[in-house]
Protein backbone atom coordinates (compact mmCIF):
# COMPACT_ATOMS: atom_id res chain seq x y z
CA UNK A 1 0.00 0.00 0.00
CA UNK A 2 1.23 3.48 -0.82
CA UNK A 3 0.08 6.97 -1.74
CA UNK A 4 1.73 7.31 -5.14
CA UNK A 5 -1.18 7.36 -7.59
CA UNK A 6 -2.07 8.72 -11.00
CA UNK A 7 -4.72 11.39 -11.38
CA UNK A 8 -5.48 11.64 -15.04
CA UNK A 9 -2.08 11.01 -16.58
CA UNK A 10 -0.04 12.58 -13.85
CA UNK A 11 1.70 10.91 -10.87
CA UNK A 12 0.88 12.34 -7.45
CA UNK A 13 2.41 11.74 -4.06
CA UNK A 14 -0.56 12.12 -1.73
CA UNK A 15 -2.17 15.39 -2.88
CA UNK A 16 0.76 16.89 -4.79
CA UNK A 17 1.80 16.32 -8.38
CA UNK A 18 5.34 14.90 -8.32
CA UNK A 19 6.16 17.32 -11.16
CA UNK A 20 5.52 20.26 -8.80
CA UNK A 21 8.05 18.96 -6.28
CA UNK A 22 10.63 18.52 -9.02
CA UNK A 23 10.13 22.11 -10.20
CA UNK A 24 11.30 23.23 -6.76
CA UNK A 25 13.84 20.61 -5.78
CA UNK A 26 15.20 19.20 -9.04
CA UNK A 27 16.37 15.66 -9.73
CA UNK A 28 17.44 13.15 -8.65
CA UNK A 29 15.37 13.23 -5.49
CA UNK A 30 13.95 10.77 -3.00
CA UNK A 31 10.32 11.49 -2.17
CA UNK A 32 8.68 9.91 0.89
CA UNK A 33 4.98 9.84 1.66
CA UNK A 34 4.27 10.61 5.29
CA UNK A 35 0.75 9.22 5.06
CA UNK A 36 2.16 5.90 3.83
CA UNK A 37 4.75 5.79 6.62
CA UNK A 38 2.08 6.54 9.22
CA UNK A 39 -0.16 3.87 7.78
CA UNK A 40 2.60 1.27 7.86
CA UNK A 41 3.47 2.20 11.45
CA UNK A 42 -0.16 1.83 12.52
CA UNK A 43 -0.63 -1.50 10.76
CA UNK A 44 2.59 -2.86 12.21
CA UNK A 45 1.92 -1.68 15.75
CA UNK A 46 -1.65 -2.92 15.46
CA UNK A 47 -0.42 -6.40 14.57
CA UNK A 48 1.64 -6.63 17.76
CA UNK A 49 -0.68 -4.84 20.16
CA UNK A 50 -1.99 -8.08 21.65
CA UNK A 51 1.36 -8.85 23.24
CA UNK A 52 3.96 -7.12 25.36
CA UNK A 53 6.17 -5.81 22.59
CA UNK A 54 8.60 -3.18 21.34
CA UNK A 55 9.11 -2.50 17.64
CA UNK A 56 12.56 -1.12 16.91
CA UNK A 57 12.75 0.48 13.48
CA UNK A 58 15.90 -0.76 11.70
CA UNK A 59 17.27 2.62 10.84
CA UNK A 60 19.78 1.39 8.31
CA UNK A 61 16.80 0.99 5.97
CA UNK A 62 16.13 4.73 6.03
CA UNK A 63 17.98 6.88 8.50
CA UNK A 64 16.59 10.31 7.67
CA UNK A 65 15.90 12.06 10.98
CA UNK A 66 12.33 12.91 9.97
CA UNK A 67 11.60 9.29 9.21
CA UNK A 68 13.09 8.04 12.47
CA UNK A 69 11.21 10.71 14.40
CA UNK A 70 7.93 9.75 12.79
CA UNK A 71 8.31 6.15 13.97
CA UNK A 72 9.50 7.25 17.41
CA UNK A 73 6.29 9.28 17.61
CA UNK A 74 4.37 6.06 16.99
CA UNK A 75 5.95 4.44 20.03
CA UNK A 76 8.73 2.66 18.23
CA UNK A 77 12.36 2.34 19.17
CA UNK A 78 15.41 1.90 16.96
CA UNK A 79 17.52 -1.04 15.86
CA UNK A 80 21.03 0.28 15.21
CA UNK A 81 24.20 -1.26 13.83
CA UNK A 82 26.78 1.47 14.52
CA UNK A 83 27.65 4.36 16.83
CA UNK A 84 26.57 6.73 14.07
CA UNK A 85 23.12 5.17 14.04
CA UNK A 86 22.87 5.54 17.84
CA UNK A 87 23.70 9.23 17.35
CA UNK A 88 20.99 9.58 14.69
CA UNK A 89 18.40 7.73 16.76
CA UNK A 90 19.04 9.96 19.77
CA UNK A 91 18.99 13.12 17.62
CA UNK A 92 15.66 12.05 16.21
CA UNK A 93 14.24 11.67 19.71
CA UNK A 94 14.30 7.91 20.26
CA UNK A 95 14.59 7.26 24.02
CA UNK A 96 17.84 5.37 24.76
CA UNK A 97 15.94 2.62 26.51
CA UNK A 98 14.30 1.77 23.19
CA UNK A 99 17.54 1.26 21.28
CA UNK A 100 18.95 -2.17 20.47
CA UNK A 101 22.46 -2.45 19.05
CA UNK A 102 23.46 -5.29 16.70
CA UNK A 103 26.44 -5.81 14.41
CA UNK A 104 29.40 -8.19 14.20
CA UNK A 105 32.07 -5.50 14.44
CA UNK A 106 31.24 -3.19 17.33
CA UNK A 107 34.28 -1.18 18.39
CA UNK A 108 35.31 -0.37 21.94
CA UNK A 109 34.43 3.29 21.34
CA UNK A 110 30.95 2.36 20.11
CA UNK A 111 30.40 0.13 23.15
CA UNK A 112 31.43 2.90 25.53
CA UNK A 113 29.19 5.43 23.76
CA UNK A 114 26.21 3.07 23.90
CA UNK A 115 26.84 2.33 27.59
CA UNK A 116 27.14 6.03 28.44
CA UNK A 117 23.84 6.72 26.73
CA UNK A 118 22.13 3.78 28.42
CA UNK A 119 20.72 1.78 25.53
CA UNK A 120 18.26 -1.07 26.05
CA UNK A 121 20.37 -3.96 24.80
CA UNK A 122 23.54 -5.04 23.03
CA UNK A 123 22.91 -7.87 20.59
CA UNK A 124 26.26 -9.67 20.90
CA UNK A 125 27.49 -11.65 17.96
CA UNK A 126 30.64 -13.42 19.16
CA UNK A 127 32.52 -14.71 22.14
CA UNK A 128 35.31 -12.15 21.67
CA UNK A 129 32.78 -9.32 21.49
CA UNK A 130 31.22 -10.46 24.76
CA UNK A 131 34.63 -10.43 26.46
CA UNK A 132 35.39 -6.93 25.23
CA UNK A 133 31.97 -5.61 26.22
CA UNK A 134 32.39 -7.11 29.68
CA UNK A 135 35.71 -5.35 30.12
CA UNK A 136 34.48 -1.99 28.74
CA UNK A 137 31.46 -2.11 31.04
CA UNK A 138 33.54 -3.02 34.11
CA UNK A 139 35.92 -0.14 33.39
CA UNK A 140 32.89 2.15 33.45
CA UNK A 141 31.42 0.53 36.56
CA UNK A 142 28.41 -0.51 34.55
CA UNK A 143 26.63 -3.68 33.55
CA UNK A 144 25.96 -4.03 29.83
CA UNK A 145 22.48 -5.41 29.07
CA UNK A 146 23.02 -8.23 26.59
CA UNK A 147 21.16 -10.51 24.23
CA UNK A 148 23.21 -13.06 22.37
CA UNK A 149 22.45 -13.18 18.68
CA UNK A 150 21.62 -16.72 17.77
CA UNK A 151 22.13 -18.01 14.27
CA UNK A 152 19.47 -20.71 13.95
CA UNK A 153 20.84 -22.08 10.64
CA UNK A 154 17.70 -21.38 8.66
CA UNK A 155 17.50 -20.72 4.95
CA UNK A 156 15.41 -17.61 4.48
CA UNK A 157 15.31 -18.18 0.69
CA UNK A 158 16.33 -14.64 -0.11
CA UNK A 159 19.24 -13.05 -1.97
CA UNK A 160 22.56 -14.48 -0.67
CA UNK A 161 23.81 -11.01 0.35
CA UNK A 162 20.81 -10.45 2.63
CA UNK A 163 20.57 -13.95 4.04
CA UNK A 164 21.98 -13.89 7.56
CA UNK A 165 20.72 -16.94 9.43
CA UNK A 166 22.82 -19.69 7.89
CA UNK A 167 25.72 -21.42 9.63
CA UNK A 168 28.03 -20.14 6.88
CA UNK A 169 27.05 -16.48 7.50
CA UNK A 170 29.14 -14.20 9.69
CA UNK A 171 26.25 -13.32 12.02
CA UNK A 172 25.52 -14.51 15.53
CA UNK A 173 26.45 -17.79 17.19
CA UNK A 174 25.07 -21.21 16.46
CA UNK A 175 22.65 -22.75 18.95
CA UNK A 176 25.22 -24.72 20.90
CA UNK A 177 27.83 -21.95 21.04
CA UNK A 178 25.15 -19.49 22.10
CA UNK A 179 24.12 -21.79 24.95
CA UNK A 180 27.74 -22.00 26.13
CA UNK A 181 28.14 -18.22 25.87
CA UNK A 182 25.06 -17.64 28.00
CA UNK A 183 26.58 -19.79 30.73
CA UNK A 184 29.85 -17.90 30.45
CA UNK A 185 28.11 -14.49 30.39
CA UNK A 186 26.25 -15.38 33.57
CA UNK A 187 29.55 -15.23 35.43
CA UNK A 188 30.71 -11.92 33.94
CA UNK A 189 30.61 -8.91 36.26
CA UNK A 190 30.15 -6.42 33.42
CA UNK A 191 27.29 -8.26 31.72
CA UNK A 192 23.63 -8.59 32.53
CA UNK A 193 21.71 -11.06 30.38
CA UNK A 194 18.42 -9.51 29.36
CA UNK A 195 17.46 -11.13 26.08
CA UNK A 196 17.99 -13.38 23.12
CA UNK A 197 18.22 -12.14 19.54
CA UNK A 198 17.94 -13.54 16.06
CA UNK A 199 17.60 -12.02 12.59
CA UNK A 200 17.62 -14.41 9.68
CA UNK A 201 17.67 -12.11 6.67
CA UNK A 202 15.83 -9.49 4.69
CA UNK A 203 13.09 -9.40 2.03
CA UNK A 204 11.74 -12.73 3.30
CA UNK A 205 8.51 -13.59 1.52
CA UNK A 206 7.41 -16.79 3.26
CA UNK A 207 6.24 -17.35 6.81
CA UNK A 208 8.01 -20.73 7.16
CA UNK A 209 11.53 -19.49 7.91
CA UNK A 210 10.19 -17.05 10.54
CA UNK A 211 8.27 -19.86 12.25
CA UNK A 212 11.26 -22.18 12.25
CA UNK A 213 13.51 -19.47 13.66
CA UNK A 214 11.07 -18.67 16.47
CA UNK A 215 10.68 -22.37 17.33
CA UNK A 216 14.43 -22.78 17.64
CA UNK A 217 14.90 -19.63 19.68
CA UNK A 218 12.06 -20.62 21.97
CA UNK A 219 13.69 -24.02 22.55
CA UNK A 220 16.95 -22.34 23.48
CA UNK A 221 15.25 -19.86 25.80
CA UNK A 222 13.64 -22.77 27.64
CA UNK A 223 16.94 -24.60 27.89
CA UNK A 224 18.63 -21.52 29.29
CA UNK A 225 15.83 -20.85 31.77
CA UNK A 226 16.56 -24.33 33.05
CA UNK A 227 19.99 -23.04 34.03
CA UNK A 228 18.48 -20.26 36.08
CA UNK A 229 18.91 -17.47 33.50
CA UNK A 230 15.81 -15.40 32.83
CA UNK A 231 15.34 -14.08 29.30
CA UNK A 232 13.10 -11.02 29.50
CA UNK A 233 13.31 -9.91 25.86
CA UNK A 234 12.92 -12.16 22.86
CA UNK A 235 14.20 -10.17 19.88
CA UNK A 236 13.06 -11.82 16.66
CA UNK A 237 14.73 -9.34 14.28
CA UNK A 238 13.26 -7.98 11.07
CA UNK A 239 13.21 -9.18 7.51
CA UNK A 240 9.55 -9.08 6.45
CA UNK A 241 9.50 -8.71 2.69
CA UNK A 242 7.53 -6.25 0.59
CA UNK A 243 6.04 -6.31 -2.87
CA UNK A 244 8.49 -4.94 -5.42
CA UNK A 245 6.88 -6.80 -8.30
CA UNK A 246 4.55 -9.73 -7.61
CA UNK A 247 5.77 -11.09 -4.28
CA UNK A 248 3.15 -12.03 -1.68
CA UNK A 249 4.99 -11.68 1.62
CA UNK A 250 3.33 -12.50 4.95
CA UNK A 251 1.61 -9.51 6.54
CA UNK A 252 2.78 -8.15 9.89
CA UNK A 253 -0.44 -9.61 11.35
CA UNK A 254 0.34 -13.10 10.06
CA UNK A 255 3.83 -12.88 11.53
CA UNK A 256 2.56 -11.54 14.84
CA UNK A 257 -0.05 -14.31 15.10
CA UNK A 258 2.70 -16.93 15.15
CA UNK A 259 4.30 -15.10 18.08
CA UNK A 260 1.33 -14.75 20.41
CA UNK A 261 1.49 -18.30 21.81
CA UNK A 262 5.27 -18.05 22.17
CA UNK A 263 5.04 -14.77 24.01
CA UNK A 264 2.35 -16.18 26.29
CA UNK A 265 4.30 -19.38 27.02
CA UNK A 266 7.58 -17.68 27.75
CA UNK A 267 6.28 -14.51 29.35
CA UNK A 268 8.87 -12.45 27.49
CA UNK A 269 8.51 -9.13 25.77
CA UNK A 270 8.70 -9.55 22.00
CA UNK A 271 11.10 -7.13 20.33
CA UNK A 272 11.10 -6.92 16.55
CA UNK A 273 13.21 -4.90 14.13
CA UNK A 274 11.19 -3.96 11.07
CA UNK A 275 13.01 -1.98 8.40
CA UNK A 276 12.01 -2.48 4.79
CA UNK A 277 8.38 -3.31 5.54
CA UNK A 278 7.84 0.15 7.07
CA UNK A 279 9.64 2.31 4.54
CA UNK A 280 10.20 0.39 1.29
CA UNK A 281 7.01 1.27 -0.53
CA UNK A 282 6.73 4.70 1.07
CA UNK A 283 9.47 6.22 -1.06
CA UNK A 284 10.40 6.71 -4.71
CA UNK A 285 13.49 8.01 -6.48
CA UNK A 286 12.62 10.51 -9.20
CA UNK A 287 15.06 10.96 -12.04
CA UNK A 288 15.10 12.81 -15.35
CA UNK A 289 15.81 11.28 -18.75
CA UNK A 290 18.91 12.90 -20.23
CA UNK A 291 19.39 11.02 -23.47
CA UNK A 292 18.09 8.19 -25.57
CA UNK A 293 20.68 6.00 -27.22
CA UNK A 294 20.52 2.94 -29.44
CA UNK A 295 23.07 0.31 -30.28
CA UNK A 296 22.57 -2.54 -32.74
CA UNK A 297 21.22 -4.73 -29.93
CA UNK A 298 19.92 -2.37 -27.22
CA UNK A 299 17.91 0.74 -26.57
CA UNK A 300 18.95 2.85 -23.61
CA UNK A 301 17.39 5.68 -21.68
CA UNK A 302 20.20 7.45 -19.82
CA UNK A 303 18.90 9.14 -16.68
CA UNK A 304 20.42 11.58 -14.18
CA UNK A 305 20.33 9.18 -11.20
CA UNK A 306 22.87 6.40 -10.92
CA UNK A 307 23.95 3.42 -8.86
CA UNK A 308 25.49 5.89 -6.41
CA UNK A 309 21.92 7.07 -5.66
CA UNK A 310 20.23 3.65 -5.64
CA UNK A 311 22.48 0.62 -5.68
CA UNK A 312 19.92 -2.15 -5.19
CA UNK A 313 19.54 -3.16 -8.87
CA UNK A 314 23.33 -3.28 -9.29
CA UNK A 315 24.08 -4.98 -5.98
CA UNK A 316 21.20 -7.44 -5.64
CA UNK A 317 19.82 -7.58 -9.18
CA UNK A 318 16.66 -6.31 -7.58
CA UNK A 319 13.56 -5.28 -9.48
CA UNK A 320 12.01 -1.83 -9.17
CA UNK A 321 8.94 -0.71 -11.08
CA UNK A 322 9.62 2.41 -13.13
CA UNK A 323 6.69 4.75 -13.68
CA UNK A 324 6.53 7.82 -15.88
CA UNK A 325 5.73 10.93 -13.85
CA UNK A 326 3.55 12.09 -16.76
CA UNK A 327 2.12 9.30 -18.82
CA UNK A 328 2.42 9.70 -22.53
CA UNK A 329 1.20 7.84 -25.59
CA UNK A 330 3.85 5.97 -27.48
CA UNK A 331 5.42 2.79 -28.62
CA UNK A 332 6.04 0.14 -25.98
CA UNK A 333 9.58 -1.12 -26.36
CA UNK A 334 12.15 -3.08 -24.38
CA UNK A 335 14.81 -0.84 -23.02
CA UNK A 336 17.51 -0.46 -20.41
CA UNK A 337 17.25 2.41 -17.96
CA UNK A 338 20.82 3.31 -17.05
CA UNK A 339 22.66 5.96 -15.07
CA UNK A 340 25.64 8.20 -15.85
CA UNK A 341 28.20 6.27 -13.77
CA UNK A 342 31.26 4.77 -15.42
CA UNK A 343 30.28 1.15 -14.70
CA UNK A 344 28.30 -1.26 -16.84
CA UNK A 345 26.58 -2.37 -13.64
CA UNK A 346 24.98 1.06 -13.39
CA UNK A 347 21.38 0.31 -14.32
CA UNK A 348 17.88 0.51 -12.85
CA UNK A 349 16.20 -1.87 -15.28
CA UNK A 350 17.24 -4.13 -18.10
CA UNK A 351 15.13 -5.13 -21.09
CA UNK A 352 12.15 -3.49 -19.44
CA UNK A 353 8.99 -3.20 -21.55
CA UNK A 354 7.82 0.39 -21.26
CA UNK A 355 6.43 3.25 -23.23
CA UNK A 356 9.42 4.94 -24.74
CA UNK A 357 10.20 8.10 -22.75
CA UNK A 358 11.54 11.30 -24.29
CA UNK A 359 14.51 13.37 -23.13
CA UNK A 360 13.51 15.54 -20.16
CA UNK A 361 10.76 13.14 -19.08
CA UNK A 362 10.66 12.33 -15.38
CA UNK A 363 10.67 8.71 -14.21
CA UNK A 364 9.85 7.43 -10.73
CA UNK A 365 11.82 4.42 -9.56
CA UNK A 366 9.25 2.87 -7.24
CA UNK A 367 9.71 1.15 -3.85
CA UNK A 368 12.95 3.00 -3.19
CA UNK A 369 12.24 4.02 0.41
CA UNK A 370 14.32 1.22 1.96
CA UNK A 371 18.07 0.81 1.40
CA UNK A 372 17.90 3.63 -1.13
CA UNK A 373 19.33 6.88 0.15
CA UNK A 374 21.08 5.11 3.04
CA UNK A 375 23.20 3.09 0.63
CA UNK A 376 23.94 6.06 -1.60
CA UNK A 377 27.48 7.35 -2.05
CA UNK A 378 29.50 10.06 -3.68
CA UNK A 379 30.98 7.70 -6.26
CA UNK A 380 32.06 9.57 -9.40
CA UNK A 381 32.03 12.68 -7.16
CA UNK A 382 28.30 13.02 -7.48
CA UNK A 383 26.60 15.04 -4.73
CA UNK A 384 24.00 12.94 -2.98
CA UNK A 385 20.39 13.66 -3.85
CA UNK A 386 17.88 15.60 -1.81
CA UNK A 387 15.17 13.90 0.28
CA UNK A 388 11.63 15.24 0.44
CA UNK A 389 8.76 14.39 2.78
CA UNK A 390 5.23 14.88 1.50
CA UNK A 391 2.40 15.44 3.94
CA UNK A 392 -0.98 15.79 2.28
CA UNK A 393 -0.83 18.87 0.08
CA UNK A 394 2.53 20.04 1.37
CA UNK A 395 6.11 18.96 1.12
CA UNK A 396 9.34 19.66 2.91
CA UNK A 397 12.97 19.10 1.96
CA UNK A 398 14.16 16.88 4.84
CA UNK A 399 17.69 16.65 3.52
CA UNK A 400 19.13 19.21 1.15
CA UNK A 401 20.92 18.23 -2.00
CA UNK A 402 24.67 18.08 -1.47
CA UNK A 403 26.88 20.69 -3.12
CA UNK A 404 30.31 20.42 -4.69
CA UNK A 405 31.70 21.97 -1.51
CA UNK A 406 30.14 19.12 0.50
CA UNK A 407 32.10 16.71 -1.69
CA UNK A 408 35.50 17.94 -0.49
CA UNK A 409 34.67 18.70 3.15
CA UNK A 410 37.54 17.61 5.37
CA UNK A 411 40.00 17.16 2.54
CA UNK A 412 43.31 19.01 2.38
CA UNK A 413 45.87 19.37 -0.35
C1 LIG B 1 18.94 -5.05 8.55
C2 LIG B 1 18.49 -5.54 9.86
C3 LIG B 1 17.12 -5.48 10.19
C4 LIG B 1 16.05 -4.98 9.25
O1 LIG B 1 15.82 -5.82 8.16
P1 LIG B 1 14.59 -5.53 7.20
O2 LIG B 1 14.69 -6.59 6.19
O3 LIG B 1 14.80 -4.17 6.61
O4 LIG B 1 13.35 -5.61 8.02
C5 LIG B 1 16.75 -5.92 11.45
N1 LIG B 1 17.66 -6.38 12.34
C6 LIG B 1 18.98 -6.45 12.04
C7 LIG B 1 19.92 -6.95 13.07
C8 LIG B 1 19.42 -6.03 10.80
O5 LIG B 1 20.74 -6.11 10.51
mmCIF file of N, CA and C and ligand atoms in Angstrom, residues 56 58 60-61 79-81 102-103 123 125 149 164 171 197-199 201-204 237-241 273-277 370-371, ligand 1:
data_model
loop_
_atom_site.group_PDB
_atom_site.id
_atom_site.type_symbol
_atom_site.label_atom_id
_atom_site.label_comp_id
_atom_site.label_asym_id
_atom_site.label_seq_id
_atom_site.Cartn_x
_atom_site.Cartn_y
_atom_site.Cartn_z
ATOM 1 N N UNK A 56 11.401 -1.994 17.081
ATOM 2 C CA UNK A 56 12.563 -1.122 16.908
ATOM 3 C C UNK A 56 12.846 -0.970 15.423
ATOM 4 N N UNK A 58 14.513 -0.518 12.127
ATOM 5 C CA UNK A 58 15.904 -0.757 11.701
ATOM 6 C C UNK A 58 16.347 0.438 10.875
ATOM 7 N N UNK A 60 18.933 1.443 9.498
ATOM 8 C CA UNK A 60 19.781 1.389 8.308
ATOM 9 C C UNK A 60 18.930 1.360 7.031
ATOM 10 N N UNK A 61 17.667 1.006 7.145
ATOM 11 C CA UNK A 61 16.796 0.989 5.967
ATOM 12 C C UNK A 61 16.515 2.404 5.467
ATOM 13 N N UNK A 79 16.518 0.022 15.969
ATOM 14 C CA UNK A 79 17.525 -1.036 15.862
ATOM 15 C C UNK A 79 18.700 -0.413 15.137
ATOM 16 N N UNK A 80 19.870 -0.383 15.797
ATOM 17 C CA UNK A 80 21.027 0.283 15.208
ATOM 18 C C UNK A 80 22.170 -0.708 15.025
ATOM 19 N N UNK A 81 23.066 -0.378 14.108
ATOM 20 C CA UNK A 81 24.203 -1.256 13.832
ATOM 21 C C UNK A 81 25.529 -0.504 13.858
ATOM 22 N N UNK A 102 22.937 -4.051 17.281
ATOM 23 C CA UNK A 102 23.465 -5.287 16.704
ATOM 24 C C UNK A 102 24.704 -4.978 15.871
ATOM 25 N N UNK A 103 25.290 -6.007 15.287
ATOM 26 C CA UNK A 103 26.444 -5.812 14.405
ATOM 27 C C UNK A 103 27.619 -6.663 14.846
ATOM 28 N N UNK A 123 23.099 -6.553 21.166
ATOM 29 C CA UNK A 123 22.914 -7.873 20.594
ATOM 30 C C UNK A 123 24.295 -8.388 20.192
ATOM 31 N N UNK A 125 27.415 -10.712 19.070
ATOM 32 C CA UNK A 125 27.494 -11.650 17.956
ATOM 33 C C UNK A 125 28.671 -12.621 18.029
ATOM 34 N N UNK A 149 23.086 -12.942 19.973
ATOM 35 C CA UNK A 149 22.447 -13.175 18.678
ATOM 36 C C UNK A 149 22.663 -14.618 18.267
ATOM 37 N N UNK A 164 21.060 -14.048 6.431
ATOM 38 C CA UNK A 164 21.982 -13.886 7.562
ATOM 39 C C UNK A 164 21.906 -15.010 8.582
ATOM 40 N N UNK A 171 27.049 -13.887 10.936
ATOM 41 C CA UNK A 171 26.249 -13.315 12.019
ATOM 42 C C UNK A 171 25.971 -14.288 13.167
ATOM 43 N N UNK A 197 18.468 -12.794 20.828
ATOM 44 C CA UNK A 197 18.223 -12.138 19.543
ATOM 45 C C UNK A 197 18.435 -13.089 18.385
ATOM 46 N N UNK A 198 17.650 -12.900 17.332
ATOM 47 C CA UNK A 198 17.940 -13.543 16.059
ATOM 48 C C UNK A 198 17.451 -12.630 14.952
ATOM 49 N N UNK A 199 18.052 -12.757 13.779
ATOM 50 C CA UNK A 199 17.597 -12.018 12.593
ATOM 51 C C UNK A 199 18.101 -12.821 11.417
ATOM 52 N N UNK A 201 17.472 -12.628 8.019
ATOM 53 C CA UNK A 201 17.672 -12.106 6.670
ATOM 54 C C UNK A 201 16.661 -11.033 6.347
ATOM 55 N N UNK A 202 16.668 -10.622 5.106
ATOM 56 C CA UNK A 202 15.830 -9.493 4.691
ATOM 57 C C UNK A 202 15.060 -9.869 3.426
ATOM 58 N N UNK A 203 13.976 -9.130 3.186
ATOM 59 C CA UNK A 203 13.095 -9.401 2.030
ATOM 60 C C UNK A 203 12.693 -10.884 2.007
ATOM 61 N N UNK A 204 12.221 -11.352 3.171
ATOM 62 C CA UNK A 204 11.743 -12.729 3.300
ATOM 63 C C UNK A 204 10.250 -12.743 2.944
ATOM 64 N N UNK A 237 14.139 -9.956 15.463
ATOM 65 C CA UNK A 237 14.727 -9.340 14.278
ATOM 66 C C UNK A 237 13.696 -8.761 13.333
ATOM 67 N N UNK A 238 14.146 -8.538 12.108
ATOM 68 C CA UNK A 238 13.256 -7.977 11.073
ATOM 69 C C UNK A 238 13.219 -8.921 9.893
ATOM 70 N N UNK A 239 13.097 -8.358 8.707
ATOM 71 C CA UNK A 239 13.208 -9.185 7.514
ATOM 72 C C UNK A 239 11.945 -9.391 6.702
ATOM 73 N N UNK A 240 10.795 -8.902 7.220
ATOM 74 C CA UNK A 240 9.555 -9.076 6.451
ATOM 75 C C UNK A 240 9.711 -8.445 5.069
ATOM 76 N N UNK A 241 9.363 -9.195 4.057
ATOM 77 C CA UNK A 241 9.504 -8.708 2.687
ATOM 78 C C UNK A 241 8.377 -7.772 2.285
ATOM 79 N N UNK A 273 12.362 -5.923 14.748
ATOM 80 C CA UNK A 273 13.211 -4.903 14.127
ATOM 81 C C UNK A 273 12.824 -4.679 12.675
ATOM 82 N N UNK A 274 11.628 -4.147 12.453
ATOM 83 C CA UNK A 274 11.186 -3.958 11.067
ATOM 84 C C UNK A 274 11.926 -2.808 10.389
ATOM 85 N N UNK A 275 12.361 -3.034 9.169
ATOM 86 C CA UNK A 275 13.007 -1.978 8.401
ATOM 87 C C UNK A 275 12.236 -1.772 7.110
ATOM 88 N N UNK A 276 12.576 -2.597 6.136
ATOM 89 C CA UNK A 276 12.012 -2.482 4.790
ATOM 90 C C UNK A 276 10.481 -2.401 4.777
ATOM 91 N N UNK A 277 9.843 -3.231 5.598
ATOM 92 C CA UNK A 277 8.379 -3.313 5.536
ATOM 93 C C UNK A 277 7.728 -1.966 5.885
ATOM 94 N N UNK A 370 13.463 2.012 1.073
ATOM 95 C CA UNK A 370 14.322 1.224 1.959
ATOM 96 C C UNK A 370 15.635 0.915 1.254
ATOM 97 N N UNK A 371 16.756 1.099 1.959
ATOM 98 C CA UNK A 371 18.072 0.808 1.405
ATOM 99 C C UNK A 371 18.289 1.575 0.099
HETATM 100 C C1 LIG B 1 18.941 -5.052 8.549
HETATM 101 C C2 LIG B 1 18.485 -5.540 9.859
HETATM 102 C C3 LIG B 1 17.118 -5.483 10.187
HETATM 103 C C4 LIG B 1 16.051 -4.984 9.254
HETATM 104 O O1 LIG B 1 15.824 -5.816 8.162
HETATM 105 P P1 LIG B 1 14.591 -5.530 7.197
HETATM 106 O O2 LIG B 1 14.686 -6.588 6.187
HETATM 107 O O3 LIG B 1 14.798 -4.169 6.613
HETATM 108 O O4 LIG B 1 13.349 -5.610 8.018
HETATM 109 C C5 LIG B 1 16.754 -5.919 11.445
HETATM 110 N N1 LIG B 1 17.665 -6.381 12.337
HETATM 111 C C6 LIG B 1 18.978 -6.446 12.040
HETATM 112 C C7 LIG B 1 19.923 -6.952 13.068
HETATM 113 C C8 LIG B 1 19.425 -6.035 10.799
HETATM 114 O O5 LIG B 1 20.737 -6.113 10.511
#
